[in-house]
Amino acid sequence: MAKQRDRELGMNRAITRRDFLNGVALTIGTALVPSQLFASGSNFAPEKAADYYPPGRMGLRGSHVGSFEVAHNLRDGDFWEHAGEPSDTNEEFDLVVVGGGISGLSAAHYFRKAAGQNARILILDNHDDFGGHAKRNEFHIGHQFRLGFGGTFSIESPAPYSSVAKALVNELGIDVASWSKVVDRNLYKSLGLSPGIFFDKETFGTDRLVIDPRPLAGGEAADLSVNAPDAWKRFMAQAPLSAVTKRDLERLTHERKDYYPDLSSAQKKDRLARISYAKFLTEVAGVSNELVHLYQAAPHPLFGVGVDAVSAQDAWGLGYPGFEGMNLDAGPGPGMNRDAIRSEEADRYFFHFPDGNASIARLLVRKLIPAAIPGNTSADIVTARANYARLDDSASPVKIRLNSTAVRVRHRGDVASVKEVEVAYVRGGKLQSVRGKNAILACWHVVIPYICTELPSAQKAALASAAKVPLVYTNVAIRNWTSFKKLGVDYIHSPGGYHSNVALDLPVSLGAYHASRSPEEAMVLHMSRTPCRPGLPAREQHRIGRMQLFTTTFETFERNIRDQLARTLSAGGFDPARDIAGITVNRWPHGYAYEYNSLFDKFWLEGGEQPCVIARQRFGRIGIANADAAAYAYTDAAIDEAYRAVQEITSSAASSARAW
Ligand SMILES: Cc1cc2nc3c(=O)[nH]c(=O)nc-3n(C[C@H](O)[C@H](O)[C@H](O)COP(=O)(O)OP(=O)(O)OC[C@H]3O[C@@H](n4cnc5c(N)ncnc54)[C@H](O)[C@@H]3O)c2cc1C
C-alpha cells in the first residue's frame, strides 16, 4: 500500500535531490565524530570549481549538511580534545566578521566606510553560500527560469525602518517606492483567485478545500482580500465544522461583545497580555475547541508558534476576531509583541525581490567585492550570476570565506591593552587561524558563548537565551498552476497540514526576470512549516521543533509535500508525480531571532533589562551584531545592529588613538 502511494505521489520520479542522501545520513543525534570533522585536508577549495553554484542546489538546504556539525561538536564539549592547535594562515585583517548574513555583510560595509576602501576585511560563514537566512533558490523547469526565496522574504518590518537602514537600502540602489510598478498586484485577482483553507481529515474528519472568507494575518498571503462575495455563506455551507463551531465562529466574528466590561482599556490590555489567544477563545469567549483548531496555526509564520503561545493582546493587534466590542484604545499595551503593532508608515515600506532579501545580500557582496557579481543596478542583480571563485581572492581587500565555522575568537593578550584578536575556524576539516585588529560577531548569539569563552558570564547567559525560532521555507517548482486557477485559490492555509501554508509566488518582474503570469507556465510554490509543540512555553516549543528539524530526512519532507499538495489540489487536476519539477527544503533550525513574549518573558511585560541589551555589549576589540542583538527578526535589525557594532569598535579604536 505504502509503495503504491509513493508511486502515485511520484517519490520515484527523477527530480534533482542532490542533497538527499546526506540529508538521510546525518542528524543531530549522529554528529560527526572528531576524526571526521578533521578529514578533508589542506587543498579544500570547492568554491573555485566552475560548477560551484549553491543557489542551484536542491534537496535539504538552509542549514545544510556540512554547515552545522563543527558547531554542534563544539557545543557538545569534546571539540578541543581532538582539534589540536590551529595553523596560522599568516593573514592579518583590520576586521574579521563571523557570519556572512545581512548583518555581517552590512558590518563589513560600514567598517569600510569608517576605515577606508582599502581596509582588509575577512567574513567567515559556515554555509556554502553567503547571505545567512537571505538565501536564493534557482530552478530551471524546461526552458523557464524561476527564482525562489530560501529565507528572508522581503523588505518589511512592523516598525518603520531606521534612517540608518533606509540609507543603506538607498545606497544599494533599491527604489522601495517602485514596488507597485514591479509587482503585478492584480494578476491573481484578475484570474478570480482568493485565499483558501484546507481542512485535513486527520484534524477535521475529511479533506476539503474551501475559500477562506476571513483569512487571518500572520500567514504569507500576498493579498488577504477575498474575491468571492458569497464566500462567508459558502464557507458556512462547505466547511467540515460542527454546527456549534459554525455558530461560535459567526458569533466571534460578528458579535460586538465586551468580555471585561468593568475594566479600563489599560486593564483589559494587561489582562489580555497575560493569557493566550487560545485561552481567550475557550475560557473568555466560550467557543469550541474545534474553532481553536481552526485558528491554531494562523500565527505560525509570524511567531513560530500557534495561538496557544500567542497572547490575546497580540491577537487583538493582528486583527484576530473577538475584540471588536471590547473598546480597546488604539495604542499598544505593555508587553505587546512588535509584530502585533502595526504602523502605516512601516506597511508602506515594502519591497520584495524574486529571491527575497537574498538580493540585498548580493548587492552588499557586489559592493564589497565587485568582481564576484557583475552589473551595477538593483534590477540587474536579480539575474546576475555570482562567481563564487572570486569571493575569497588574494587580490581583494575584502574576502568572504565560505564553508568556514569559527570556533574560537579571543584577544591575543590582555583585553584592555592588546591590539589583536585571533579567530580560529574549521574549513574543509582543517583548523586554521587568522588575526584581526577587530572582530565582529554577526553570527547567531547562541553560538557566541562557545566560540568566545572570555566573555563575562552574565553576557554569555544573555547570549545563550537567544535561541532562535525554527522554521522551514520550502520551494516547490511546478510545471504549471492550472489547478490553482481551477480551484480559485492563490494561497492556502492548512491548519493541520505538515506545511501550514502553500502560496503562489508573488508575481514580480524586475530587470530581465519575468514572473509566471499564465497558469500554463511554470511556477515556484512557497510552502512554510513551523515545527512546534503546542501547550509548552514558546522557548521549549522552539527547542523541540529545532531537534525535530535536525532529525527529519529529506525523504520525509518530500513525501509530506507531495501528499499535502495531492490532497489539496488534485480536484483541480494536480498530479504530484507529473507536475513537480524540483523541491528545495530550506530548513532553519536556527531561524527567526527570538522576540520577547508577554506570556513567557516577565521583563517584557513588567519591565526589566532585556537580555539582548546585555548580550550585545562590546568586549574589548570584539563587537556583537546580528538581528539577535535587537531580539527582532527583521532585516532592518540586522543592519542597525551591524551599524551599532561598527560604531562601537571604531569609536573605541579612535579613543585609544589606534590607526586601522
Ligand atoms: C525563514 C525566514 C524568513 C524571514 N523573513 C524575513 C522577512 O521577510 N523580512 C525580514 O526583514 N526578515 C526576515 N527574516 C529574519 C532574518 O533573520 C533577518 O531579516 C536577517 O536576514 C538576519 O540577518 P543576520 O545577518 O542577522 O543573521 P543570519 O542571516 O542568520 O546570518 C548569520 C550567519 O552567521 C552564520 N554563523 C553562525 N555561527 C557561525 C560560526 N560559528 N562561524 C561562521 N558563521 C556562523 C550563520 O550560519 C549565518 O549564515 C526571516 C528569517 C527566516 C529564518
Tab-separated table of C-alpha atoms and ligand atoms in Angstrom, residues 71 98-104 124-127 131-135 150-156 161 357 404-407 442-444 447 451 468 471 473 588 590-593 626-628 633-636 638, ligand 1:
chain	number	residue	atom	x	y	z
A	71	ALA	CA	29.491	23.990	15.843
A	98	VAL	CA	31.924	35.951	11.869
A	99	GLY	CA	28.666	35.420	9.967
A	100	GLY	CA	28.003	36.266	6.329
A	101	GLY	CA	24.328	37.167	6.700
A	102	ILE	CA	22.951	40.641	6.074
A	103	SER	CA	24.276	41.797	9.445
A	104	GLY	CA	27.817	40.550	8.795
A	124	LEU	CA	33.639	33.828	7.664
A	125	ASP	CA	30.457	31.829	7.237
A	126	ASN	CA	29.760	28.186	7.935
A	127	HIS	CA	27.381	27.750	4.977
A	131	GLY	CA	23.508	35.685	2.911
A	132	GLY	CA	22.651	33.844	6.134
A	133	HIS	CA	18.869	33.475	6.141
A	134	ALA	CA	18.686	35.602	2.999
A	135	LYS	CA	19.208	32.741	0.541
A	150	GLY	CA	15.027	30.302	0.765
A	151	GLY	CA	14.572	32.530	3.814
A	152	THR	CA	14.261	36.285	4.334
A	153	PHE	CA	11.287	37.195	2.145
A	154	SER	CA	11.149	40.951	1.825
A	155	ILE	CA	11.980	44.436	2.973
A	156	GLU	CA	9.268	44.822	5.563
A	161	TYR	CA	12.979	51.302	9.090
A	357	ASN	CA	16.312	39.694	0.562
A	404	SER	CA	34.251	28.047	7.456
A	405	THR	CA	32.964	27.679	11.018
A	406	ALA	CA	34.533	29.990	13.579
A	407	VAL	CA	35.392	28.019	16.715
A	442	ALA	CA	27.402	38.768	13.431
A	443	CYS	CA	26.551	35.120	13.935
A	444	TRP	CA	23.742	33.579	15.961
A	447	VAL	CA	26.899	30.194	19.270
A	451	ILE	CA	33.426	30.495	20.497
A	468	LYS	CA	16.128	31.064	17.643
A	471	LEU	CA	11.120	27.347	10.530
A	473	TYR	CA	10.650	27.531	3.844
A	588	TRP	CA	16.160	26.763	9.524
A	590	HIS	CA	18.010	28.461	13.959
A	591	GLY	CA	15.514	30.696	12.186
A	592	TYR	CA	13.929	33.933	13.390
A	593	ALA	CA	15.559	35.896	16.200
A	626	ASN	CA	23.109	40.054	14.223
A	627	ALA	CA	19.330	40.519	14.390
A	628	ASP	CA	19.531	38.672	17.738
A	633	ALA	CA	13.590	39.090	13.435
A	634	TYR	CA	13.924	41.625	10.664
A	635	THR	CA	16.469	42.816	8.156
A	636	ASP	CA	16.444	46.380	9.480
A	638	ALA	CA	20.362	43.064	11.200
B	1	LIG	C1	12.666	31.727	7.106
B	1	LIG	C2	12.940	33.160	7.469
B	1	LIG	C3	12.224	34.179	6.857
B	1	LIG	C4	12.483	35.507	7.175
B	1	LIG	N1	11.788	36.502	6.534
B	1	LIG	C5	12.090	37.792	6.770
B	1	LIG	C6	11.475	38.840	6.036
B	1	LIG	O1	10.639	38.615	5.178
B	1	LIG	N2	11.842	40.118	6.288
B	1	LIG	C7	12.763	40.424	7.230
B	1	LIG	O2	13.073	41.601	7.417
B	1	LIG	N3	13.368	39.445	7.955
B	1	LIG	C8	13.051	38.148	7.746
B	1	LIG	N4	13.688	37.150	8.442
B	1	LIG	C9	14.613	37.495	9.522
B	1	LIG	C10	16.068	37.413	9.084
B	1	LIG	O3	16.675	36.592	10.019
B	1	LIG	C11	16.712	38.786	9.067
B	1	LIG	O4	15.987	39.638	8.230
B	1	LIG	C12	18.153	38.806	8.565
B	1	LIG	O5	18.276	38.149	7.331
B	1	LIG	C13	19.087	38.255	9.608
B	1	LIG	O6	20.388	38.542	9.240
B	1	LIG	P1	21.594	38.274	10.230
B	1	LIG	O7	22.827	38.554	9.481
B	1	LIG	O8	21.339	38.998	11.498
B	1	LIG	O9	21.517	36.729	10.599
B	1	LIG	P2	21.685	35.446	9.679
B	1	LIG	O10	21.061	35.686	8.364
B	1	LIG	O11	21.232	34.301	10.465
B	1	LIG	O12	23.264	35.339	9.429
B	1	LIG	C14	24.154	34.884	10.424
B	1	LIG	C15	25.144	33.957	9.775
B	1	LIG	O13	26.144	33.600	10.740
B	1	LIG	C16	26.462	32.249	10.492
B	1	LIG	N5	27.177	31.632	11.622
B	1	LIG	C17	26.657	31.197	12.792
B	1	LIG	N6	27.632	30.674	13.548
B	1	LIG	C18	28.779	30.766	12.845
B	1	LIG	C19	30.119	30.381	13.102
B	1	LIG	N7	30.492	29.829	14.272
B	1	LIG	N8	31.042	30.578	12.133
B	1	LIG	C20	30.694	31.147	10.950
B	1	LIG	N9	29.437	31.548	10.673
B	1	LIG	C21	28.495	31.364	11.617
B	1	LIG	C22	25.103	31.641	10.259
B	1	LIG	O14	25.175	30.358	9.725
B	1	LIG	C23	24.524	32.660	9.306
B	1	LIG	O15	24.897	32.373	7.983
B	1	LIG	C24	13.455	35.811	8.145
B	1	LIG	C25	14.165	34.778	8.759
B	1	LIG	C26	13.916	33.473	8.420
B	1	LIG	C27	14.687	32.378	9.090
